[in-house]
PDB file of C-alpha atoms in Angstrom:
ATOM      1  CA  MET A   1      15.918   7.118   0.633  1.00  0.00           C
ATOM      2  CA  ILE A   2      13.796   6.030   3.562  1.00  0.00           C
ATOM      3  CA  ILE A   3      12.200   9.498   3.725  1.00  0.00           C
ATOM      4  CA  ALA A   4      11.290   9.233   0.038  1.00  0.00           C
ATOM      5  CA  ALA A   5       9.695   5.843   0.715  1.00  0.00           C
ATOM      6  CA  ILE A   6       7.702   7.360   3.589  1.00  0.00           C
ATOM      7  CA  VAL A   7       6.492  10.189   1.349  1.00  0.00           C
ATOM      8  CA  LEU A   8       5.447   7.758  -1.403  1.00  0.00           C
ATOM      9  CA  PHE A   9       3.653   5.498   1.078  1.00  0.00           C
ATOM     10  CA  SER A  10       1.914   8.553   2.566  1.00  0.00           C
ATOM     11  CA  LEU A  11       0.606   9.634  -0.838  1.00  0.00           C
ATOM     12  CA  ALA A  12      -0.461   6.068  -1.619  1.00  0.00           C
ATOM     13  CA  ALA A  13      -2.248   5.880   1.748  1.00  0.00           C
ATOM     14  CA  LEU A  14      -4.239   9.047   1.052  1.00  0.00           C
ATOM     15  CA  LEU A  15      -5.351   7.684  -2.292  1.00  0.00           C
ATOM     16  CA  GLY A  16      -6.032   4.302  -0.687  1.00  0.00           C
ATOM     17  CA  ILE A  17      -8.375   5.864   1.856  1.00  0.00           C
ATOM     18  CA  PHE A  18     -10.196   7.598  -0.985  1.00  0.00           C
ATOM     19  CA  LEU A  19     -10.503   4.291  -2.877  1.00  0.00           C
ATOM     20  CA  LEU A  20     -11.668   2.452   0.241  1.00  0.00           C
ATOM     21  CA  THR A  21     -14.640   4.819   0.561  1.00  0.00           C
ATOM     22  CA  PHE A  22     -15.818   3.654  -2.866  1.00  0.00           C
ATOM     23  CA  VAL A  23     -15.342  -0.024  -2.026  1.00  0.00           C
ATOM     24  CA  LEU A  24     -17.204   0.251   1.277  1.00  0.00           C
ATOM     25  CA  ARG A  25     -20.130   1.999  -0.445  1.00  0.00           C
ATOM     26  CA  GLY A  26     -20.205  -0.696  -3.127  1.00  0.00           C
ATOM     27  CA  LYS A  27     -19.397   1.766  -5.902  1.00  0.00           C
ATOM     28  CA  GLU A  28     -16.956   1.395  -8.758  1.00  0.00           C
ATOM     29  CA  THR A  29     -13.508   2.742  -7.966  1.00  0.00           C
ATOM     30  CA  PRO A  30     -12.098   5.521 -10.148  1.00  0.00           C
ATOM     31  CA  LYS A  31      -9.545   3.767 -12.345  1.00  0.00           C
ATOM     32  CA  ALA A  32      -7.268   6.809 -12.655  1.00  0.00           C
ATOM     33  CA  VAL A  33      -6.863   6.926  -8.876  1.00  0.00           C
ATOM     34  CA  THR A  34      -6.350   3.168  -8.774  1.00  0.00           C
ATOM     35  CA  PHE A  35      -3.590   3.392 -11.375  1.00  0.00           C
ATOM     36  CA  ILE A  36      -1.842   6.110  -9.358  1.00  0.00           C
ATOM     37  CA  HIS A  37      -2.230   4.428  -5.953  1.00  0.00           C
ATOM     38  CA  GLY A  38      -0.569   1.155  -6.988  1.00  0.00           C
ATOM     39  CA  PRO A  39       2.555   2.589  -8.646  1.00  0.00           C
ATOM     40  CA  LEU A  40       3.101   5.042  -5.776  1.00  0.00           C
ATOM     41  CA  ALA A  41       3.027   2.210  -3.264  1.00  0.00           C
ATOM     42  CA  ALA A  42       5.179   0.032  -5.525  1.00  0.00           C
ATOM     43  CA  ALA A  43       7.781   2.791  -5.853  1.00  0.00           C
ATOM     44  CA  GLY A  44       7.834   3.149  -2.068  1.00  0.00           C
ATOM     45  CA  LEU A  45       8.267  -0.602  -1.733  1.00  0.00           C
ATOM     46  CA  VAL A  46      11.150  -0.646  -4.219  1.00  0.00           C
ATOM     47  CA  LEU A  47      12.898   2.143  -2.317  1.00  0.00           C
ATOM     48  CA  LEU A  48      12.359   0.267   0.931  1.00  0.00           C
ATOM     49  CA  ILE A  49      13.800  -2.929  -0.553  1.00  0.00           C
ATOM     50  CA  VAL A  50      16.849  -1.067  -1.881  1.00  0.00           C
ATOM     51  CA  TYR A  51      17.303   0.575   1.518  1.00  0.00           C
ATOM     52  CA  ALA A  52      17.083  -2.800   3.257  1.00  0.00           C
ATOM     53  CA  PHE A  53      19.849  -4.193   1.044  1.00  0.00           C
ATOM     54  CA  GLN A  54      22.114  -1.184   1.514  1.00  0.00           C
ATOM     55  CA  TYR A  55      21.774  -0.452   5.225  1.00  0.00           C
ATOM     56  CA  SER A  56      21.783  -2.373   8.452  1.00  0.00           C
ATOM     57  CA  PRO A  57      19.627  -2.604  10.448  1.00  0.00           C
ATOM     58  CA  ALA A  58      16.752  -2.733   8.018  1.00  0.00           C
ATOM     59  CA  PRO A  59      13.034  -2.255   8.664  1.00  0.00           C
ATOM     60  CA  THR A  60      12.375  -5.957   8.070  1.00  0.00           C
ATOM     61  CA  ALA A  61       8.987  -6.207   9.774  1.00  0.00           C
ATOM     62  CA  SER A  62       7.721  -3.183   7.869  1.00  0.00           C
ATOM     63  CA  LEU A  63       9.045  -4.603   4.621  1.00  0.00           C
ATOM     64  CA  ILE A  64       7.295  -7.935   5.183  1.00  0.00           C
ATOM     65  CA  LEU A  65       3.985  -6.216   5.953  1.00  0.00           C
ATOM     66  CA  PHE A  66       4.239  -4.020   2.856  1.00  0.00           C
ATOM     67  CA  ILE A  67       4.938  -7.072   0.692  1.00  0.00           C
ATOM     68  CA  ILE A  68       1.866  -8.829   2.119  1.00  0.00           C
ATOM     69  CA  ALA A  69      -0.197  -5.671   1.517  1.00  0.00           C
ATOM     70  CA  ALA A  70       1.111  -5.515  -2.061  1.00  0.00           C
ATOM     71  CA  LEU A  71       0.000  -9.099  -2.689  1.00  0.00           C
ATOM     72  CA  GLY A  72      -3.460  -8.175  -1.441  1.00  0.00           C
ATOM     73  CA  GLY A  73      -3.363  -5.116  -3.691  1.00  0.00           C
ATOM     74  CA  PHE A  74      -2.637  -7.301  -6.718  1.00  0.00           C
ATOM     75  CA  VAL A  75      -5.691  -9.407  -5.915  1.00  0.00           C
ATOM     76  CA  LEU A  76      -7.821  -6.293  -5.471  1.00  0.00           C
ATOM     77  CA  ILE A  77      -6.762  -4.699  -8.756  1.00  0.00           C
ATOM     78  CA  ALA A  78      -7.262  -7.971 -10.617  1.00  0.00           C
ATOM     79  CA  ARG A  79     -10.787  -8.263  -9.248  1.00  0.00           C
ATOM     80  CA  ASP A  80     -11.457  -4.601  -9.952  1.00  0.00           C
ATOM     81  CA  LEU A  81     -10.332  -4.860 -13.583  1.00  0.00           C
ATOM     82  CA  THR A  82     -12.258  -8.059 -14.248  1.00  0.00           C
ATOM     83  CA  THR A  83     -15.405  -6.457 -12.807  1.00  0.00           C
ATOM     84  CA  SER A  84     -15.681  -9.204 -10.235  1.00  0.00           C
ATOM     85  CA  SER A  85     -17.173  -8.300  -6.904  1.00  0.00           C
ATOM     86  CA  MET A  86     -14.782  -6.408  -4.681  1.00  0.00           C
ATOM     87  CA  PRO A  87     -14.530  -8.095  -1.271  1.00  0.00           C
ATOM     88  CA  LYS A  88     -14.821  -5.359   1.347  1.00  0.00           C
ATOM     89  CA  TRP A  89     -13.022  -7.454   3.938  1.00  0.00           C
ATOM     90  CA  LEU A  90      -9.991  -7.813   1.655  1.00  0.00           C
ATOM     91  CA  ALA A  91      -9.871  -4.089   0.942  1.00  0.00           C
ATOM     92  CA  LEU A  92      -9.992  -3.382   4.679  1.00  0.00           C
ATOM     93  CA  LEU A  93      -7.368  -6.023   5.456  1.00  0.00           C
ATOM     94  CA  HIS A  94      -5.102  -4.678   2.683  1.00  0.00           C
ATOM     95  CA  GLY A  95      -5.329  -1.206   4.189  1.00  0.00           C
ATOM     96  CA  LEU A  96      -4.838  -2.343   7.773  1.00  0.00           C
ATOM     97  CA  ILE A  97      -1.738  -4.352   6.895  1.00  0.00           C
ATOM     98  CA  ALA A  98      -0.300  -1.399   4.974  1.00  0.00           C
ATOM     99  CA  VAL A  99      -1.024   0.951   7.899  1.00  0.00           C
ATOM    100  CA  ALA A 100       0.711  -1.453  10.281  1.00  0.00           C
ATOM    101  CA  GLY A 101       3.723  -1.548   7.952  1.00  0.00           C
ATOM    102  CA  PHE A 102       3.705   2.242   7.736  1.00  0.00           C
ATOM    103  CA  ILE A 103       3.602   2.655  11.521  1.00  0.00           C
ATOM    104  CA  LEU A 104       6.521   0.261  11.901  1.00  0.00           C
ATOM    105  CA  LEU A 105       8.416   2.132   9.187  1.00  0.00           C
ATOM    106  CA  LEU A 106       7.839   5.454  10.958  1.00  0.00           C
ATOM    107  CA  LYS A 107       8.948   3.910  14.245  1.00  0.00           C
ATOM    108  CA  PHE A 108      12.094   2.619  12.551  1.00  0.00           C
ATOM    109  CA  ALA A 109      12.901   5.895  10.795  1.00  0.00           C
ATOM    110  CA  PHE A 110      12.253   8.209  13.715  1.00  0.00           C
TER     111      PHE A 110
END
């Protein structure tokens, strides 16, 4: 289960990097990619939550960081869909928090 979460987060990260290039250049993000990135990360988060409830010890720090990143992702998608300006700092922070969570998850798993 934790390996599946790592795979889903990896795929979401690749798409997230692609999306970040659009945000940093001030261009509109491709909505199809956006609507794949979010559910992939959400599925990884659900698997991680289920894992945390079933096994001890759990990757608690990673889980907390992924939840914070998800909250930032909700803000980003809301701003993206309402055609508001996309704050570059928030997109970067969202990605950095997710990367930190991913590193901690890898450290926990391996």
